[in-house]
Short mmCIF file of C-alpha atoms in Angstrom, two decimals:
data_model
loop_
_atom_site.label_atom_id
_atom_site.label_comp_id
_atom_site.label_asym_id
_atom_site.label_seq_id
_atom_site.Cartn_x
_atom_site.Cartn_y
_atom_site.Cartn_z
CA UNK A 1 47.65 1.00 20.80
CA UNK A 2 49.68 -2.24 22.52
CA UNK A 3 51.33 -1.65 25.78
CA UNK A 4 54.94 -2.09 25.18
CA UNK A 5 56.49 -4.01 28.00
CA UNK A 6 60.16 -3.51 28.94
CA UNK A 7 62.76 -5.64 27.85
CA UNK A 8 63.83 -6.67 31.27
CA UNK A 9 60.07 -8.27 32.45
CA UNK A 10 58.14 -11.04 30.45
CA UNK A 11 56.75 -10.49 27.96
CA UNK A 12 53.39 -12.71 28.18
CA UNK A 13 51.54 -13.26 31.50
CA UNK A 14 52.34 -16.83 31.81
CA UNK A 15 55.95 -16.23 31.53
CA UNK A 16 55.56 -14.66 34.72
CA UNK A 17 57.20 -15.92 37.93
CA UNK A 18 57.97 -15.44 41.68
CA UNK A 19 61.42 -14.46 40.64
CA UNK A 20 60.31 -12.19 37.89
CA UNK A 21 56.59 -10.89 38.12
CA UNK A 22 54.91 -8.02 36.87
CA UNK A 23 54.32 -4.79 38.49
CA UNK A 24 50.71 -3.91 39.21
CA UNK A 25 51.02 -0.92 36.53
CA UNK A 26 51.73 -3.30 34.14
CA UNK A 27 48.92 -5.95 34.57
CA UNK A 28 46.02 -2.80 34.99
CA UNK A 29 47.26 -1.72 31.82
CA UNK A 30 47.15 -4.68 30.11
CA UNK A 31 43.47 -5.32 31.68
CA UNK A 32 42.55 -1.98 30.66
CA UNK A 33 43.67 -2.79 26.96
CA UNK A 34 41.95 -5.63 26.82
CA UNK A 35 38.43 -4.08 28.10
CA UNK A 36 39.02 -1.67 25.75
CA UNK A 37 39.21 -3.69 22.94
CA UNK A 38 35.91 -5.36 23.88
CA UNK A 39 32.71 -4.39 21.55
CA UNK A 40 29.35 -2.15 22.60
CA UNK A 41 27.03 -4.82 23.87
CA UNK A 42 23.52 -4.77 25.16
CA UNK A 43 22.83 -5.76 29.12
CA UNK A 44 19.93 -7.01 31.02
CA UNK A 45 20.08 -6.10 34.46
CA UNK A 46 17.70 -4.23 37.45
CA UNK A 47 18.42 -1.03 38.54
CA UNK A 48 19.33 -1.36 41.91
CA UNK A 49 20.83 2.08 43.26
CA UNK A 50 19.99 5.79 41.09
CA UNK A 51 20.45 9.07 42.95
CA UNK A 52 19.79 11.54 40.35
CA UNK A 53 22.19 14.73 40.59
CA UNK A 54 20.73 17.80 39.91
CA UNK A 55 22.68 19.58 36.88
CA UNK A 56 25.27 17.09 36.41
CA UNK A 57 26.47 15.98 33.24
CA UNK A 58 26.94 12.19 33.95
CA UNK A 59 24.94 10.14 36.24
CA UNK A 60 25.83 7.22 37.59
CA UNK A 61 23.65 4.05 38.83
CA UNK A 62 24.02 0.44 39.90
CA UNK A 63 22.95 -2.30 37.40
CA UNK A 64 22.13 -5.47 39.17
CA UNK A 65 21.51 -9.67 38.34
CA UNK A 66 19.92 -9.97 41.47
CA UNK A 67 19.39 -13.88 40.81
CA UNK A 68 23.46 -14.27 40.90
CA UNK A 69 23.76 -11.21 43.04
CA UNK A 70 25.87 -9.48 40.77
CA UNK A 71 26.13 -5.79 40.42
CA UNK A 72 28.26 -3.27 38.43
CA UNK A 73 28.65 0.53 38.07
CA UNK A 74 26.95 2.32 35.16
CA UNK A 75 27.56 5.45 34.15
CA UNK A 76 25.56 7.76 31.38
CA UNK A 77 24.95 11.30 30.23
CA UNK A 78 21.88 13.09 31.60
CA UNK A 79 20.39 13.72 28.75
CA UNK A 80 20.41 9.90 27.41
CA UNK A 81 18.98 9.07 31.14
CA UNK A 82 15.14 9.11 30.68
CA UNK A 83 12.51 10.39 33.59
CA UNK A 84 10.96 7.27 33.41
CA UNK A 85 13.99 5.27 35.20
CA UNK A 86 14.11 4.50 38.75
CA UNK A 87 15.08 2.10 41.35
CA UNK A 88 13.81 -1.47 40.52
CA UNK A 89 13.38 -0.89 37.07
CA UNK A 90 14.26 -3.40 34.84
CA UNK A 91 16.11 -2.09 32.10
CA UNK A 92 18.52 -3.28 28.85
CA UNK A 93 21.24 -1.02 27.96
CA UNK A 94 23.69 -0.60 25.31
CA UNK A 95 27.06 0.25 26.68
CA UNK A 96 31.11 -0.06 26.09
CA UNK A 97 32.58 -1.58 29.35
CA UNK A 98 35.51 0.46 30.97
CA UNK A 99 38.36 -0.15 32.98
CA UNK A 100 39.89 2.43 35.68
CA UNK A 101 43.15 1.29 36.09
CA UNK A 102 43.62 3.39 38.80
CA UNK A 103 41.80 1.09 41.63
CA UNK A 104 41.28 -1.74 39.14
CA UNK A 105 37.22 -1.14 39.36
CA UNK A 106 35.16 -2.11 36.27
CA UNK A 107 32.30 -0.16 35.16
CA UNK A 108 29.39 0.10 31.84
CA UNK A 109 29.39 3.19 29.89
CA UNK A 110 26.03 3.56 28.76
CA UNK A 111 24.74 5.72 25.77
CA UNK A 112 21.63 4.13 25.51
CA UNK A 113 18.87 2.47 27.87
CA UNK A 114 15.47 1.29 27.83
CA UNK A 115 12.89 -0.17 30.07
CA UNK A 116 11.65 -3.97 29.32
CA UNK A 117 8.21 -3.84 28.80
CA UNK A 118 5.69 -5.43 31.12
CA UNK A 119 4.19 -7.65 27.89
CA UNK A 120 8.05 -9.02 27.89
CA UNK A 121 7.85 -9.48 31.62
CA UNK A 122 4.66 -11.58 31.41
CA UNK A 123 5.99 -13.62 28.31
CA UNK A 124 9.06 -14.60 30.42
CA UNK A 125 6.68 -15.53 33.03
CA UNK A 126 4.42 -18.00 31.03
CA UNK A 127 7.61 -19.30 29.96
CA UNK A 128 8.87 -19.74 33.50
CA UNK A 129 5.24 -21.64 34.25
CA UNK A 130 5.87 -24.10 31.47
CA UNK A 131 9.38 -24.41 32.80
CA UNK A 132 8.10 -25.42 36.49
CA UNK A 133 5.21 -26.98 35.47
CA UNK A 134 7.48 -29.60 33.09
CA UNK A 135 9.45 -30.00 36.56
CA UNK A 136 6.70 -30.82 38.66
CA UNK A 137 6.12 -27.93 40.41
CA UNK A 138 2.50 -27.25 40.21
CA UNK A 139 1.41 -31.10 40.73
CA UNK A 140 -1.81 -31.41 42.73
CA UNK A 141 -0.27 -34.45 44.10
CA UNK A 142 2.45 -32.60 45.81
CA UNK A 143 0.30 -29.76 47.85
CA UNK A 144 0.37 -30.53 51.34
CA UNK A 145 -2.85 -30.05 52.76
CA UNK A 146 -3.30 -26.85 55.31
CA UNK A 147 -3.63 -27.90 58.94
CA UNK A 148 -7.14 -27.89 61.10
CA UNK A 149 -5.69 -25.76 63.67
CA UNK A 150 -2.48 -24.41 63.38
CA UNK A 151 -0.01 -23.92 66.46
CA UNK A 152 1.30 -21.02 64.97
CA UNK A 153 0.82 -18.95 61.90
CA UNK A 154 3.83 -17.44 59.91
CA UNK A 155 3.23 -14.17 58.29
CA UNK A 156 5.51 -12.53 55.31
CA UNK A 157 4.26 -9.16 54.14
CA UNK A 158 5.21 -5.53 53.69
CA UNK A 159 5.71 -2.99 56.99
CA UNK A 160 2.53 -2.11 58.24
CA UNK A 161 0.53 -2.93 55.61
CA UNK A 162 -3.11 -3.60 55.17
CA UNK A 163 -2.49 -7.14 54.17
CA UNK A 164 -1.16 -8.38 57.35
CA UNK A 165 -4.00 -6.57 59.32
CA UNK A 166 -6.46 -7.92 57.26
CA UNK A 167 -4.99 -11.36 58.26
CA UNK A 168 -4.62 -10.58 61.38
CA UNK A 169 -7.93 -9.49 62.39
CA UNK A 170 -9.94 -11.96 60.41
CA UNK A 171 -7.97 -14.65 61.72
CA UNK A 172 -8.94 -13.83 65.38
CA UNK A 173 -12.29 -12.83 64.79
CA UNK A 174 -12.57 -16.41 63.91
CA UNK A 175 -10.03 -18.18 66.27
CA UNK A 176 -9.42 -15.09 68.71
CA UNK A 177 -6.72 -17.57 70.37
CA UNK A 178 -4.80 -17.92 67.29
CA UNK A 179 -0.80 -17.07 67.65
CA UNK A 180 1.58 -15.46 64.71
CA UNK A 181 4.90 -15.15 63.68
CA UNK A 182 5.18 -12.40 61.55
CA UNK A 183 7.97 -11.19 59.96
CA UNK A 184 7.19 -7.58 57.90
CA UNK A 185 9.89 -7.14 54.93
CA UNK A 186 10.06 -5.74 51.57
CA UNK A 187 7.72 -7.07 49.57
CA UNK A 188 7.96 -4.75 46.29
CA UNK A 189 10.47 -3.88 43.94
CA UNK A 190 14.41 -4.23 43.95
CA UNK A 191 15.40 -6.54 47.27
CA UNK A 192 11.86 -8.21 47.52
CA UNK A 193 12.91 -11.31 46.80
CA UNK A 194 16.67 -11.21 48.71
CA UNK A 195 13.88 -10.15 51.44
CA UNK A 196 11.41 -12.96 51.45
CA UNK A 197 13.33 -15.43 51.04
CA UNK A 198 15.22 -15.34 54.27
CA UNK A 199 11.90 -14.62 55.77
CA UNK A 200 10.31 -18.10 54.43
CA UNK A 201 13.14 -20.47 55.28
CA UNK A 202 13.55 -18.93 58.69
CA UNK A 203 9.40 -19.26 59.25
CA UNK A 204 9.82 -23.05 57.93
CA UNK A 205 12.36 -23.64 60.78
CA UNK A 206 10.09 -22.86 63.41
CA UNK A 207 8.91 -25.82 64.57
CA UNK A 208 5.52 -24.98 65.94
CA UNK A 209 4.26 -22.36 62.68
CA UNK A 210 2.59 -24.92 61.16
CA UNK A 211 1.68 -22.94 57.99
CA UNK A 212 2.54 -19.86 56.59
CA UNK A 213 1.03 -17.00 54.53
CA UNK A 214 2.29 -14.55 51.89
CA UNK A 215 0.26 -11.57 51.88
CA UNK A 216 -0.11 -8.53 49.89
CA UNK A 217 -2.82 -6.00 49.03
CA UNK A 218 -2.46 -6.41 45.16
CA UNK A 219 -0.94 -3.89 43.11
CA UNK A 220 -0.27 -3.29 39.41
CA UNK A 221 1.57 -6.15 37.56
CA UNK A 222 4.90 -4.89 37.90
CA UNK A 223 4.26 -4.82 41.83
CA UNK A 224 3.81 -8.08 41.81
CA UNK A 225 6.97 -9.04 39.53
CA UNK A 226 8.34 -10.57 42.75
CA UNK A 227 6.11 -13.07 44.14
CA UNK A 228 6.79 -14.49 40.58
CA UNK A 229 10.30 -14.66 40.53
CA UNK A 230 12.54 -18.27 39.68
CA UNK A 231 14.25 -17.81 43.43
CA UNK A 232 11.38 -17.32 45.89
CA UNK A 233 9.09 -20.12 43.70
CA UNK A 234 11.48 -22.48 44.07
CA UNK A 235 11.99 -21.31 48.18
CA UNK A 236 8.11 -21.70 48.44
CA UNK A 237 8.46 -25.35 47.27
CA UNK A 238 11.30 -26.74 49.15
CA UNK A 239 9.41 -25.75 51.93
CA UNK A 240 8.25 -27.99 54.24
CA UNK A 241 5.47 -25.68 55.62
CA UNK A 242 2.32 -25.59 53.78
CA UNK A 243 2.64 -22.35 52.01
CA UNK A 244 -0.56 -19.81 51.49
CA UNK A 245 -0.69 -17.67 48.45
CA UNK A 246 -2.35 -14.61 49.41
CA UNK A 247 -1.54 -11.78 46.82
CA UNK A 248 -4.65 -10.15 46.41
CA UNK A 249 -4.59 -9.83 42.77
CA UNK A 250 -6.93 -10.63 39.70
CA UNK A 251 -7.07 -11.66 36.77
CA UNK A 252 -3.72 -12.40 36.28
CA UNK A 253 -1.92 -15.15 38.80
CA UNK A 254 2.11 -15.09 39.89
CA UNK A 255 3.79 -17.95 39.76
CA UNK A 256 4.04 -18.59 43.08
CA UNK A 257 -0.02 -19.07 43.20
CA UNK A 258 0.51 -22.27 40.98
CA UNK A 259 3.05 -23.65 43.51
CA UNK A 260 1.63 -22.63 46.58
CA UNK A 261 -0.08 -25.49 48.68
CA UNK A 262 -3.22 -23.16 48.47
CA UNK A 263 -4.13 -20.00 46.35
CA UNK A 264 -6.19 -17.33 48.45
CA UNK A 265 -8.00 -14.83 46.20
CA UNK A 266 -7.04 -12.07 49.17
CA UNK A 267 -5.78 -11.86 52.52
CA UNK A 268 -8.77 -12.16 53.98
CA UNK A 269 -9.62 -15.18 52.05
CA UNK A 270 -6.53 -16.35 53.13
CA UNK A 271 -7.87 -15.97 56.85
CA UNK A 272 -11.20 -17.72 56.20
CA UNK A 273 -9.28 -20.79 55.55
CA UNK A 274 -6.53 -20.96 57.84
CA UNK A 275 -8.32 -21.45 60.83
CA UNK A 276 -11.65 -22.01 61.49
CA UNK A 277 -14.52 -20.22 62.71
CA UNK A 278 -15.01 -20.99 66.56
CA UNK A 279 -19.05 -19.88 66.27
CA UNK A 280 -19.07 -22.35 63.38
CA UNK A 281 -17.67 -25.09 65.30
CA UNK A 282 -19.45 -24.67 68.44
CA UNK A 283 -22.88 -24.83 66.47
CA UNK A 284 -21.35 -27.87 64.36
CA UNK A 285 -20.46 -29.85 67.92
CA UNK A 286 -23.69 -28.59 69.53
CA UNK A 287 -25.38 -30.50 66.68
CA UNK A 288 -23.15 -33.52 66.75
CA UNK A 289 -23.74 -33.80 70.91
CA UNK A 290 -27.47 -33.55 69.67
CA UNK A 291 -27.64 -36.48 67.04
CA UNK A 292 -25.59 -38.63 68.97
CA UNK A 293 -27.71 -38.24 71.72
CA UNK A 294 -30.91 -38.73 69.69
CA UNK A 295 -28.77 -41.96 68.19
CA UNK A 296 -28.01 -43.14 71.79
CA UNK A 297 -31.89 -42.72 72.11
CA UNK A 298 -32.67 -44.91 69.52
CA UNK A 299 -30.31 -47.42 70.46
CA UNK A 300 -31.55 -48.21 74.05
CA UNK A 301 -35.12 -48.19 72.89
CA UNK A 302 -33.72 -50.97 69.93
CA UNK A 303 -32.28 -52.84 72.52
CA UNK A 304 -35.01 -52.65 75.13
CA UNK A 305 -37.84 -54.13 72.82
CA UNK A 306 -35.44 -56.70 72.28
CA UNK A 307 -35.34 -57.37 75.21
CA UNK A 308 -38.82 -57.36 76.03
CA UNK A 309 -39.10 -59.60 73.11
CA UNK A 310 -36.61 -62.00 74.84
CA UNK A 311 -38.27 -62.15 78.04
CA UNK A 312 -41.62 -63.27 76.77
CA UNK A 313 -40.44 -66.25 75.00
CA UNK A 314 -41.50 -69.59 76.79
CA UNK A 315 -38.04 -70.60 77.63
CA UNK A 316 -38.24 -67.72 79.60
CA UNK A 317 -41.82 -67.45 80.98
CA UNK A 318 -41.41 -70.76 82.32
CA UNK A 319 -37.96 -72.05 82.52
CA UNK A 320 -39.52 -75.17 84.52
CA UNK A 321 -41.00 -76.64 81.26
CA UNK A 322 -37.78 -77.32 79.52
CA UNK A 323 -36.60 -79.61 82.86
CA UNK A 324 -39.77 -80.98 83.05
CA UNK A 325 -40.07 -82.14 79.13
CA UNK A 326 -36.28 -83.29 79.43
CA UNK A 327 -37.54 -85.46 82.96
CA UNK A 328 -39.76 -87.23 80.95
CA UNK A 329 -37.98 -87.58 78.01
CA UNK A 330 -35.31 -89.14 80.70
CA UNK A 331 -37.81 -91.33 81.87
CA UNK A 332 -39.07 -92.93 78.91
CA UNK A 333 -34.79 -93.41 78.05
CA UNK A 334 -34.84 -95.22 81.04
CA UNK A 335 -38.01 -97.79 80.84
CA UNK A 336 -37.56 -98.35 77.09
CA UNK A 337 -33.16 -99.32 77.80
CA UNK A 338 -34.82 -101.39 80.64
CA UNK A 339 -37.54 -103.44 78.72
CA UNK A 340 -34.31 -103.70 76.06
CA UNK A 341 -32.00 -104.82 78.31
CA UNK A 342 -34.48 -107.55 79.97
CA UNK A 343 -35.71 -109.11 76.57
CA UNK A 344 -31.98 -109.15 75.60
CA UNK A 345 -31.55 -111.37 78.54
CA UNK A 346 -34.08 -113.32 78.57
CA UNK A 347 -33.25 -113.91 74.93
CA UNK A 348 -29.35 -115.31 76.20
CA UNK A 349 -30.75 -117.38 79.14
CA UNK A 350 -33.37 -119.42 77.08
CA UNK A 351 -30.35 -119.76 74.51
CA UNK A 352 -27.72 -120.45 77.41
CA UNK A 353 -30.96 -123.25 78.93
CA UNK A 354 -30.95 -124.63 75.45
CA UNK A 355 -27.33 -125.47 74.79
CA UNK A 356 -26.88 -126.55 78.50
CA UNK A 357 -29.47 -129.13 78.00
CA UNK A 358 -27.52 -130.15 74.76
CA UNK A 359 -24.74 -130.46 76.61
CA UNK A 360 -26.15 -132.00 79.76
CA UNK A 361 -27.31 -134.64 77.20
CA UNK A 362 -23.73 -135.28 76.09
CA UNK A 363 -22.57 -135.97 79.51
CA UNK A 364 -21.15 -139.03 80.48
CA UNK A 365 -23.17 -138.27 84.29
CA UNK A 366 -26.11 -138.95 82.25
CA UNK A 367 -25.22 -142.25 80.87
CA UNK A 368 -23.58 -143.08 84.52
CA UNK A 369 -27.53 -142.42 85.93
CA UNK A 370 -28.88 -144.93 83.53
CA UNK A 371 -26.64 -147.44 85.75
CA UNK A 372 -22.93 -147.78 83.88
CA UNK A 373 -19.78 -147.30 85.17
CA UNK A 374 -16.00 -146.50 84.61
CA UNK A 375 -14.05 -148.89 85.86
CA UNK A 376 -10.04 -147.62 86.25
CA UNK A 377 -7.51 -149.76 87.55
CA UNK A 378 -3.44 -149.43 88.37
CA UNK A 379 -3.47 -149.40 84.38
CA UNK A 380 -5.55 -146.78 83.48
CA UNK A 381 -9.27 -147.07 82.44
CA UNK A 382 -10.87 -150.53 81.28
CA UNK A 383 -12.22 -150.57 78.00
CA UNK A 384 -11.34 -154.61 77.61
CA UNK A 385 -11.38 -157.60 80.04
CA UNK A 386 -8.61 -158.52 78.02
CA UNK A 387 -6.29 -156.11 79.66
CA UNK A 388 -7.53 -157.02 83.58
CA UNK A 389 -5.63 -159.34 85.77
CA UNK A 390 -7.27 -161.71 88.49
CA UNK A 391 -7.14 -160.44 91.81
CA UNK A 392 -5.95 -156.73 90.49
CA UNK A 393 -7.73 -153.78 92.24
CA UNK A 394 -10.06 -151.39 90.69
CA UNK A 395 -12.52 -148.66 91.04
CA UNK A 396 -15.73 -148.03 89.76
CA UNK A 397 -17.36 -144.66 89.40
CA UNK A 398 -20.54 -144.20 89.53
CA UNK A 399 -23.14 -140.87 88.67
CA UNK A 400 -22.93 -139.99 93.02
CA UNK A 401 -19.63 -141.74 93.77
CA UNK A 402 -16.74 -144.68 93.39
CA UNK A 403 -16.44 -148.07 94.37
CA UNK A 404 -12.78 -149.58 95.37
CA UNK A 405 -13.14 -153.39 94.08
CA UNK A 406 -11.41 -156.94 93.72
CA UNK A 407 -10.93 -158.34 90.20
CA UNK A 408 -12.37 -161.99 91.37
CA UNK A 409 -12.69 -163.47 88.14
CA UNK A 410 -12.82 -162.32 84.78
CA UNK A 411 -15.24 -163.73 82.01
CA UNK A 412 -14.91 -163.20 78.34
CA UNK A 413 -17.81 -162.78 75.94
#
């Protein structure tokens, strides 16, 4: 049946307006017509919060979306409530939605619920592997590999559980100096995953936990429901920590194995690979120190008979004979350039005698020795009695000197 509304307030609620609004009254009892108009529906949700009341009629629980954190009030009669349902089960309902308008709350009635099978579980699961692994998630390429010796181990697992012992103890049986952050939080059923998650990013902060381990002692499948859920995969990758899978759980694998940067079969395996064994690495340097000294042995005695081998060659044995062979090679040099040298000059001085002769023969001195002269006068030199005066002066040269002379008379021929 519609609400009437009076005359004197709008009619629709965008007519509305600071100057004339509805009363509260009106707008819960239009919300509550509304709701009530609204069909039975089935819901998918996680029971988050069910205190069972002995010989009540009507029980009332909390249904949850815990990946939006969302939450809403359920309520249903005893007898449709089955044993079977408890906290952290993951249930689908069929129920009418209902609104109090007396503090505006809105809650589920529920005439019918049931509990979502564990084969439906593990088919959303493979579907949220193929999902990842299309994104990347699971790429080899992208596992950072696990530190030789970390600074600091981070630790997520449940309160005082055998899982974190297990690490614990195997870790410093092998490295007894080894140092942990642990942080012990829900690790199974409703809030696991609002747990861990805070847990991991704050461990990834730390700057000196240089890898960290999620640990738990197995469990059924539905135990493990959480170490596979979208929120706290997704956490684990982001991460810039190398991240350690350590469930403790076979055959069947949660997703966050796949994106892990390594998959531990238990917590203990999880130990074995974390750190390393100090016996094991004493023995492995004792052995090192021992072929590197037997290599250092070999060496010296390599370079020794090298040695040895150097030192007996001649240039060695008797350093003299290389001066002595070069002294005589120097030697012959010299006698041979000198022999050369001399018949190169003798050579030029009989060819220097031979054109001085030649030229000696060409010489006017030699025609002067025979008994000529050059007579010269005021004029120049005589070659004609045709160009000498009477009584003109003039000098005769001779091969070893000059004569000054008279012309006294001058004869033609």
């Amino acid at each position: 049946m519609s609400i009437k509304v009076p005359d004197d307030l709008p009619q629709l609620a965008h007519l509305t307006s600071p100057e004339h609004p509805w009363p509260l009254r009106l707008l819960s009892a239009k919300i509550g017509e509304y709701v009530a108009k609204m069909s039975r529906l089935w819901v998918e949700g996680e029971v988050i919060q069910l205190n069972r009341r002995a010989n009540a009629r009507v029980q009332f629980f909390t249904l949850a979306d815990l990946e939006e954190k969302m939450t809403i009030t359920c309520k249903i009669w005893s007898h449709n409530l089955p044993p079977t349902i408890s906290e952290g089960s993951r249930v689908i309902i069929a129920a009418k939605p209902d609104f109090w308008t007396g503090n505006g709350s809105l809650s589920l009635q529920v005439d019918e619920i049931r509990t979502v099978g564990v084969g439906d579980l593990l088919a959303r699961i493979e579907q949220l592997k193929v999902k990842l692994a299309a994104e990347g998630l699971f790429d080899p390429a992208k596992k950072k590999p696990l530190p030789f010796l970390p600074r600091k181990i981070g630790l997520i697992c449940g309160r005082n559980t055998q899982a974190m012992h297990d690490v614990v103890e195997n870790v410093q049986r092998r490295w007894a100096a080894a140092r942990f952050e642990i942080r012990e939080v829900q690790v199974q059923g409703a809030g696991a995953v609002d747990a861990m998650i805070p847990a991991l990013q704050e461990l990834d902060a730390i700057d000196d936990v240089d890898v960290i381990v999620l640990a738990r002692g197995g469990g059924s499948v539905e135990d493990l429901f959480p170490f596979s859920d979208e929120r706290l995969v997704r956490a684990a990758f982001s991460a810039t920590t190398p991240i350690v899978s350590a469930i403790g759980h076979e055959p069947d694998s949660p997703v966050l194995d796949f994106v892990a940067d390594f998959r531990a079969s238990t917590p203990t395996d999880a130990a074995k690979n974390i750190v390393p064994d100090v016996g094991e690495e004493r023995q492995g340097l004792t052995t090192t120190v021992r072929r590197g000294r037997i290599a250092v042995d070999h060496l010296l005695d390599l370079a020794l008979s090298e040695l040895a081998t150097l030192r007996a060659r001649p240039s060695l044995t008797h350093p003299e004979a290389m001066v002595d062979n070069r002294a005589e090679d120097l030697a012959n040099l010299r006698e041979w350039s000198h022999v050369h040298i001399r018949r190169i000059l003798d050579s030029h001085v009989t060819a220097l005698e031979a054109e001085l002769g030649r030229l000696r023969t060409l010489s006017p001195l030699s025609t002067l020795k025979r008994g000529y002269a050059v007579i010269r006068t005021e004029d120049g030199l005589v070659g004609s009695v045709a160009g000498v005066a009477v009584g003109a002066a003039a000098r005769a040269t001779l091969h070893d000197g000059t004569l000054d002379m008279t012309i006294d008379h001058v004869t033609k021929g």
